């Protein structure tokens, strides 16, 4: 099992150059590139070709672009912007060998029915999947475990992915988001593991379901999520078991030296990985 780092975990004090060096130092096999700030900031001083050369000459490899935000139920103008962002990520992906784009659903939609949400999400993901396929890339839908998110449980995401029915469109299972709105292990057990493209590893303080926020995330194995149940179920349904990616958004960890975040994150993740794989 490989371990990846998601750049969100140390985003406030780090940057892409530092993140890459720390992945090498602590033995992270892969990295998820933040497309909101880390990658664009890097590209102010470097070229995408330089990043491609770095990945060629180092052990760490790119796992995914994170994140293509708020793709569904948008105005035609806004959706055109989403597709432009996707095309940009695909061009970068061609150059650096990154095969997956993670997308998250729109939040704070008002008075939009579940049927309308599903219809929009399916249409958008079909079109986005077709664009990604031109580059041999995949789209991975990450449901968000919060009441305001338009797709917020595993089951909702799974129904959408089944309806999209494309080989290159699947799901990101983020353990925090899985727990956040009470997604059911029994639903995960009925899914096809080949459709689980990315797994985000984390844990959380034990606040009530529906009230959890990203800032409540803690090191894997130090919170209340039954990570073993999620990981063992993923194994049973035929998930590839290739890589898990550490993704935290904790203000307390943001204040730490990124070197410590990478060091502790590796140690905590390894404990959970080693007892499951
Ligand atoms: Zn995530």
PDB file of N, CA, C and O in Angstrom, residues 67-118:
ATOM      1  N   UNK A  67      -8.624  20.718  -6.274  1.00  0.00           N
ATOM      2  CA  UNK A  67      -9.934  20.141  -6.554  1.00  0.00           C
ATOM      3  C   UNK A  67     -10.636  20.944  -7.648  1.00  0.00           C
ATOM      4  O   UNK A  67     -10.491  22.179  -7.679  1.00  0.00           O
ATOM      5  N   UNK A  68     -11.397  20.269  -8.480  1.00  0.00           N
ATOM      6  CA  UNK A  68     -12.291  20.952  -9.421  1.00  0.00           C
ATOM      7  C   UNK A  68     -13.595  21.183  -8.652  1.00  0.00           C
ATOM      8  O   UNK A  68     -14.383  20.269  -8.447  1.00  0.00           O
ATOM      9  N   UNK A  69     -13.778  22.450  -8.223  1.00  0.00           N
ATOM     10  CA  UNK A  69     -14.839  22.721  -7.235  1.00  0.00           C
ATOM     11  C   UNK A  69     -16.199  23.024  -7.844  1.00  0.00           C
ATOM     12  O   UNK A  69     -16.298  23.764  -8.828  1.00  0.00           O
ATOM     13  N   UNK A  70     -17.213  22.459  -7.223  1.00  0.00           N
ATOM     14  CA  UNK A  70     -18.622  22.856  -7.393  1.00  0.00           C
ATOM     15  C   UNK A  70     -19.103  22.741  -8.840  1.00  0.00           C
ATOM     16  O   UNK A  70     -19.473  23.719  -9.475  1.00  0.00           O
ATOM     17  N   UNK A  71     -19.092  21.501  -9.328  1.00  0.00           N
ATOM     18  CA  UNK A  71     -19.345  21.272 -10.754  1.00  0.00           C
ATOM     19  C   UNK A  71     -20.822  21.234 -11.144  1.00  0.00           C
ATOM     20  O   UNK A  71     -21.164  21.516 -12.289  1.00  0.00           O
ATOM     21  N   UNK A  72     -21.696  20.857 -10.209  1.00  0.00           N
ATOM     22  CA  UNK A  72     -23.086  20.567 -10.594  1.00  0.00           C
ATOM     23  C   UNK A  72     -24.040  21.726 -10.287  1.00  0.00           C
ATOM     24  O   UNK A  72     -23.742  22.570  -9.442  1.00  0.00           O
ATOM     25  N   UNK A  73     -25.184  21.724 -10.979  1.00  0.00           N
ATOM     26  CA  UNK A  73     -26.254  22.706 -10.743  1.00  0.00           C
ATOM     27  C   UNK A  73     -25.740  24.144 -10.795  1.00  0.00           C
ATOM     28  O   UNK A  73     -26.108  24.974  -9.963  1.00  0.00           O
ATOM     29  N   UNK A  74     -24.886  24.438 -11.772  1.00  0.00           N
ATOM     30  CA  UNK A  74     -24.338  25.790 -11.919  1.00  0.00           C
ATOM     31  C   UNK A  74     -25.015  26.502 -13.084  1.00  0.00           C
ATOM     32  O   UNK A  74     -25.686  25.884 -13.898  1.00  0.00           O
ATOM     33  N   UNK A  75     -24.826  27.805 -13.194  1.00  0.00           N
ATOM     34  CA  UNK A  75     -25.321  28.531 -14.375  1.00  0.00           C
ATOM     35  C   UNK A  75     -24.492  28.074 -15.574  1.00  0.00           C
ATOM     36  O   UNK A  75     -23.351  27.601 -15.398  1.00  0.00           O
ATOM     37  N   UNK A  76     -25.025  28.219 -16.793  1.00  0.00           N
ATOM     38  CA  UNK A  76     -24.234  27.827 -17.973  1.00  0.00           C
ATOM     39  C   UNK A  76     -22.874  28.521 -18.024  1.00  0.00           C
ATOM     40  O   UNK A  76     -21.868  27.900 -18.371  1.00  0.00           O
ATOM     41  N   UNK A  77     -22.823  29.787 -17.621  1.00  0.00           N
ATOM     42  CA  UNK A  77     -21.550  30.531 -17.652  1.00  0.00           C
ATOM     43  C   UNK A  77     -20.559  29.914 -16.656  1.00  0.00           C
ATOM     44  O   UNK A  77     -19.391  29.697 -16.968  1.00  0.00           O
ATOM     45  N   UNK A  78     -21.053  29.657 -15.449  1.00  0.00           N
ATOM     46  CA  UNK A  78     -20.160  29.088 -14.425  1.00  0.00           C
ATOM     47  C   UNK A  78     -19.702  27.681 -14.810  1.00  0.00           C
ATOM     48  O   UNK A  78     -18.546  27.310 -14.589  1.00  0.00           O
ATOM     49  N   UNK A  79     -20.617  26.920 -15.385  1.00  0.00           N
ATOM     50  CA  UNK A  79     -20.257  25.550 -15.779  1.00  0.00           C
ATOM     51  C   UNK A  79     -19.205  25.571 -16.900  1.00  0.00           C
ATOM     52  O   UNK A  79     -18.287  24.750 -16.919  1.00  0.00           O
ATOM     53  N   UNK A  80     -19.323  26.555 -17.812  1.00  0.00           N
ATOM     54  CA  UNK A  80     -18.306  26.701 -18.873  1.00  0.00           C
ATOM     55  C   UNK A  80     -16.939  26.947 -18.234  1.00  0.00           C
ATOM     56  O   UNK A  80     -15.908  26.434 -18.702  1.00  0.00           O
ATOM     57  N   UNK A  81     -16.925  27.713 -17.151  1.00  0.00           N
ATOM     58  CA  UNK A  81     -15.677  27.960 -16.420  1.00  0.00           C
ATOM     59  C   UNK A  81     -15.112  26.685 -15.811  1.00  0.00           C
ATOM     60  O   UNK A  81     -13.897  26.468 -15.809  1.00  0.00           O
ATOM     61  N   UNK A  82     -16.001  25.831 -15.299  1.00  0.00           N
ATOM     62  CA  UNK A  82     -15.577  24.537 -14.721  1.00  0.00           C
ATOM     63  C   UNK A  82     -14.908  23.682 -15.812  1.00  0.00           C
ATOM     64  O   UNK A  82     -13.860  23.083 -15.587  1.00  0.00           O
ATOM     65  N   UNK A  83     -15.542  23.656 -16.990  1.00  0.00           N
ATOM     66  CA  UNK A  83     -14.976  22.845 -18.080  1.00  0.00           C
ATOM     67  C   UNK A  83     -13.623  23.396 -18.535  1.00  0.00           C
ATOM     68  O   UNK A  83     -12.719  22.632 -18.873  1.00  0.00           O
ATOM     69  N   UNK A  84     -13.494  24.721 -18.514  1.00  0.00           N
ATOM     70  CA  UNK A  84     -12.199  25.324 -18.877  1.00  0.00           C
ATOM     71  C   UNK A  84     -11.133  24.911 -17.858  1.00  0.00           C
ATOM     72  O   UNK A  84     -10.001  24.576 -18.226  1.00  0.00           O
ATOM     73  N   UNK A  85     -11.507  24.922 -16.571  1.00  0.00           N
ATOM     74  CA  UNK A  85     -10.567  24.475 -15.525  1.00  0.00           C
ATOM     75  C   UNK A  85     -10.184  23.011 -15.732  1.00  0.00           C
ATOM     76  O   UNK A  85      -9.025  22.628 -15.570  1.00  0.00           O
ATOM     77  N   UNK A  86     -11.186  22.210 -16.075  1.00  0.00           N
ATOM     78  CA  UNK A  86     -10.915  20.784 -16.298  1.00  0.00           C
ATOM     79  C   UNK A  86      -9.935  20.601 -17.460  1.00  0.00           C
ATOM     80  O   UNK A  86      -8.984  19.814 -17.360  1.00  0.00           O
ATOM     81  N   UNK A  87     -10.173  21.348 -18.543  1.00  0.00           N
ATOM     82  CA  UNK A  87      -9.271  21.213 -19.709  1.00  0.00           C
ATOM     83  C   UNK A  87      -7.847  21.604 -19.334  1.00  0.00           C
ATOM     84  O   UNK A  87      -6.882  20.988 -19.788  1.00  0.00           O
ATOM     85  N   UNK A  88      -7.720  22.646 -18.502  1.00  0.00           N
ATOM     86  CA  UNK A  88      -6.386  23.054 -18.047  1.00  0.00           C
ATOM     87  C   UNK A  88      -5.722  21.924 -17.253  1.00  0.00           C
ATOM     88  O   UNK A  88      -4.553  21.603 -17.453  1.00  0.00           O
ATOM     89  N   UNK A  89      -6.501  21.306 -16.349  1.00  0.00           N
ATOM     90  CA  UNK A  89      -5.939  20.212 -15.540  1.00  0.00           C
ATOM     91  C   UNK A  89      -5.532  19.038 -16.435  1.00  0.00           C
ATOM     92  O   UNK A  89      -4.514  18.392 -16.195  1.00  0.00           O
ATOM     93  N   UNK A  90      -6.320  18.782 -17.472  1.00  0.00           N
ATOM     94  CA  UNK A  90      -5.990  17.688 -18.386  1.00  0.00           C
ATOM     95  C   UNK A  90      -4.693  17.983 -19.144  1.00  0.00           C
ATOM     96  O   UNK A  90      -3.862  17.085 -19.343  1.00  0.00           O
ATOM     97  N   UNK A  91      -4.508  19.249 -19.540  1.00  0.00           N
ATOM     98  CA  UNK A  91      -3.248  19.621 -20.223  1.00  0.00           C
ATOM     99  C   UNK A  91      -2.057  19.426 -19.297  1.00  0.00           C
ATOM    100  O   UNK A  91      -1.023  18.895 -19.692  1.00  0.00           O
ATOM    101  N   UNK A  92      -2.218  19.874 -18.044  1.00  0.00           N
ATOM    102  CA  UNK A  92      -1.148  19.655 -17.058  1.00  0.00           C
ATOM    103  C   UNK A  92      -0.925  18.159 -16.858  1.00  0.00           C
ATOM    104  O   UNK A  92       0.207  17.694 -16.768  1.00  0.00           O
ATOM    105  N   UNK A  93      -2.030  17.430 -16.769  1.00  0.00           N
ATOM    106  CA  UNK A  93      -1.950  15.983 -16.521  1.00  0.00           C
ATOM    107  C   UNK A  93      -1.154  15.274 -17.598  1.00  0.00           C
ATOM    108  O   UNK A  93      -0.339  14.389 -17.313  1.00  0.00           O
ATOM    109  N   UNK A  94      -1.388  15.683 -18.859  1.00  0.00           N
ATOM    110  CA  UNK A  94      -0.622  15.112 -19.980  1.00  0.00           C
ATOM    111  C   UNK A  94       0.871  15.297 -19.763  1.00  0.00           C
ATOM    112  O   UNK A  94       1.679  14.420 -20.057  1.00  0.00           O
ATOM    113  N   UNK A  95       1.240  16.473 -19.250  1.00  0.00           N
ATOM    114  CA  UNK A  95       2.671  16.803 -19.135  1.00  0.00           C
ATOM    115  C   UNK A  95       3.336  16.133 -17.944  1.00  0.00           C
ATOM    116  O   UNK A  95       4.482  15.695 -18.030  1.00  0.00           O
ATOM    117  N   UNK A  96       2.621  16.063 -16.811  1.00  0.00           N
ATOM    118  CA  UNK A  96       3.285  15.556 -15.587  1.00  0.00           C
ATOM    119  C   UNK A  96       2.908  14.118 -15.267  1.00  0.00           C
ATOM    120  O   UNK A  96       3.397  13.548 -14.290  1.00  0.00           O
ATOM    121  N   UNK A  97       2.011  13.517 -16.060  1.00  0.00           N
ATOM    122  CA  UNK A  97       1.630  12.127 -15.803  1.00  0.00           C
ATOM    123  C   UNK A  97       0.658  11.964 -14.646  1.00  0.00           C
ATOM    124  O   UNK A  97       0.673  10.938 -13.964  1.00  0.00           O
ATOM    125  N   UNK A  98      -0.189  12.972 -14.430  1.00  0.00           N
ATOM    126  CA  UNK A  98      -1.216  12.873 -13.385  1.00  0.00           C
ATOM    127  C   UNK A  98      -2.532  12.453 -14.041  1.00  0.00           C
ATOM    128  O   UNK A  98      -2.976  13.077 -14.996  1.00  0.00           O
ATOM    129  N   UNK A  99      -3.125  11.376 -13.534  1.00  0.00           N
ATOM    130  CA  UNK A  99      -4.233  10.738 -14.257  1.00  0.00           C
ATOM    131  C   UNK A  99      -5.626  11.041 -13.716  1.00  0.00           C
ATOM    132  O   UNK A  99      -6.617  10.632 -14.321  1.00  0.00           O
ATOM    133  N   UNK A 100      -5.712  11.710 -12.575  1.00  0.00           N
ATOM    134  CA  UNK A 100      -7.036  11.841 -11.946  1.00  0.00           C
ATOM    135  C   UNK A 100      -7.326  13.278 -11.532  1.00  0.00           C
ATOM    136  O   UNK A 100      -6.453  13.971 -11.001  1.00  0.00           O
ATOM    137  N   UNK A 101      -8.570  13.706 -11.776  1.00  0.00           N
ATOM    138  CA  UNK A 101      -9.068  14.999 -11.313  1.00  0.00           C
ATOM    139  C   UNK A 101     -10.177  14.735 -10.295  1.00  0.00           C
ATOM    140  O   UNK A 101     -11.139  14.032 -10.597  1.00  0.00           O
ATOM    141  N   UNK A 102     -10.011  15.274  -9.094  1.00  0.00           N
ATOM    142  CA  UNK A 102     -11.059  15.144  -8.076  1.00  0.00           C
ATOM    143  C   UNK A 102     -12.001  16.335  -8.198  1.00  0.00           C
ATOM    144  O   UNK A 102     -11.558  17.479  -8.299  1.00  0.00           O
ATOM    145  N   UNK A 103     -13.302  16.044  -8.191  1.00  0.00           N
ATOM    146  CA  UNK A 103     -14.281  17.117  -8.257  1.00  0.00           C
ATOM    147  C   UNK A 103     -15.232  17.008  -7.074  1.00  0.00           C
ATOM    148  O   UNK A 103     -15.525  15.903  -6.612  1.00  0.00           O
ATOM    149  N   UNK A 104     -15.665  18.172  -6.564  1.00  0.00           N
ATOM    150  CA  UNK A 104     -16.601  18.161  -5.429  1.00  0.00           C
ATOM    151  C   UNK A 104     -17.893  18.874  -5.823  1.00  0.00           C
ATOM    152  O   UNK A 104     -17.897  19.785  -6.651  1.00  0.00           O
ATOM    153  N   UNK A 105     -19.012  18.452  -5.184  1.00  0.00           N
ATOM    154  CA  UNK A 105     -20.315  19.010  -5.532  1.00  0.00           C
ATOM    155  C   UNK A 105     -20.530  20.423  -4.982  1.00  0.00           C
ATOM    156  O   UNK A 105     -19.852  20.833  -4.031  1.00  0.00           O
ATOM    157  N   UNK A 106     -21.471  21.094  -5.579  1.00  0.00           N
ATOM    158  CA  UNK A 106     -21.818  22.447  -5.156  1.00  0.00           C
ATOM    159  C   UNK A 106     -22.435  22.419  -3.749  1.00  0.00           C
ATOM    160  O   UNK A 106     -23.165  21.506  -3.405  1.00  0.00           O
ATOM    161  N   UNK A 107     -22.096  23.442  -2.955  1.00  0.00           N
ATOM    162  CA  UNK A 107     -22.687  23.572  -1.616  1.00  0.00           C
ATOM    163  C   UNK A 107     -23.647  24.759  -1.594  1.00  0.00           C
ATOM    164  O   UNK A 107     -23.593  25.626  -2.476  1.00  0.00           O
ATOM    165  N   UNK A 108     -24.526  24.751  -0.594  1.00  0.00           N
ATOM    166  CA  UNK A 108     -25.467  25.854  -0.382  1.00  0.00           C
ATOM    167  C   UNK A 108     -26.413  26.101  -1.552  1.00  0.00           C
ATOM    168  O   UNK A 108     -26.717  27.251  -1.874  1.00  0.00           O
ATOM    169  N   UNK A 109     -26.854  25.033  -2.188  1.00  0.00           N
ATOM    170  CA  UNK A 109     -27.917  25.193  -3.182  1.00  0.00           C
ATOM    171  C   UNK A 109     -29.222  25.402  -2.411  1.00  0.00           C
ATOM    172  O   UNK A 109     -29.457  24.725  -1.409  1.00  0.00           O
ATOM    173  N   UNK A 110     -30.035  26.332  -2.867  1.00  0.00           N
ATOM    174  CA  UNK A 110     -31.286  26.573  -2.148  1.00  0.00           C
ATOM    175  C   UNK A 110     -32.466  26.070  -2.959  1.00  0.00           C
ATOM    176  O   UNK A 110     -32.604  26.397  -4.127  1.00  0.00           O
ATOM    177  N   UNK A 111     -33.285  25.246  -2.319  1.00  0.00           N
ATOM    178  CA  UNK A 111     -34.511  24.731  -2.936  1.00  0.00           C
ATOM    179  C   UNK A 111     -34.261  24.072  -4.290  1.00  0.00           C
ATOM    180  O   UNK A 111     -34.928  24.365  -5.279  1.00  0.00           O
ATOM    181  N   UNK A 112     -33.275  23.236  -4.329  1.00  0.00           N
ATOM    182  CA  UNK A 112     -33.020  22.400  -5.503  1.00  0.00           C
ATOM    183  C   UNK A 112     -33.306  20.964  -5.063  1.00  0.00           C
ATOM    184  O   UNK A 112     -32.739  20.496  -4.066  1.00  0.00           O
ATOM    185  N   UNK A 113     -34.189  20.267  -5.755  1.00  0.00           N
ATOM    186  CA  UNK A 113     -34.587  18.931  -5.306  1.00  0.00           C
ATOM    187  C   UNK A 113     -33.471  17.912  -5.555  1.00  0.00           C
ATOM    188  O   UNK A 113     -32.585  18.130  -6.386  1.00  0.00           O
ATOM    189  N   UNK A 114     -33.561  16.794  -4.863  1.00  0.00           N
ATOM    190  CA  UNK A 114     -32.573  15.732  -5.053  1.00  0.00           C
ATOM    191  C   UNK A 114     -32.586  15.246  -6.497  1.00  0.00           C
ATOM    192  O   UNK A 114     -31.544  14.944  -7.077  1.00  0.00           O
ATOM    193  N   UNK A 115     -33.801  15.169  -7.090  1.00  0.00           N
ATOM    194  CA  UNK A 115     -33.893  14.717  -8.485  1.00  0.00           C
ATOM    195  C   UNK A 115     -33.142  15.668  -9.415  1.00  0.00           C
ATOM    196  O   UNK A 115     -32.407  15.238 -10.312  1.00  0.00           O
ATOM    197  N   UNK A 116     -33.297  16.968  -9.165  1.00  0.00           N
ATOM    198  CA  UNK A 116     -32.591  17.959 -10.004  1.00  0.00           C
ATOM    199  C   UNK A 116     -31.077  17.870  -9.793  1.00  0.00           C
ATOM    200  O   UNK A 116     -30.300  18.006 -10.740  1.00  0.00           O
ATOM    201  N   UNK A 117     -30.673  17.652  -8.539  1.00  0.00           N
ATOM    202  CA  UNK A 117     -29.233  17.524  -8.240  1.00  0.00           C
ATOM    203  C   UNK A 117     -28.655  16.321  -8.980  1.00  0.00           C
ATOM    204  O   UNK A 117     -27.608  16.419  -9.633  1.00  0.00           O
ATOM    205  N   UNK A 118     -29.364  15.196  -8.894  1.00  0.00           N
ATOM    206  CA  UNK A 118     -28.867  13.986  -9.561  1.00  0.00           C
ATOM    207  C   UNK A 118     -28.788  14.189 -11.072  1.00  0.00           C
ATOM    208  O   UNK A 118     -27.788  13.840 -11.703  1.00  0.00           O
TER     209      UNK A 118
END
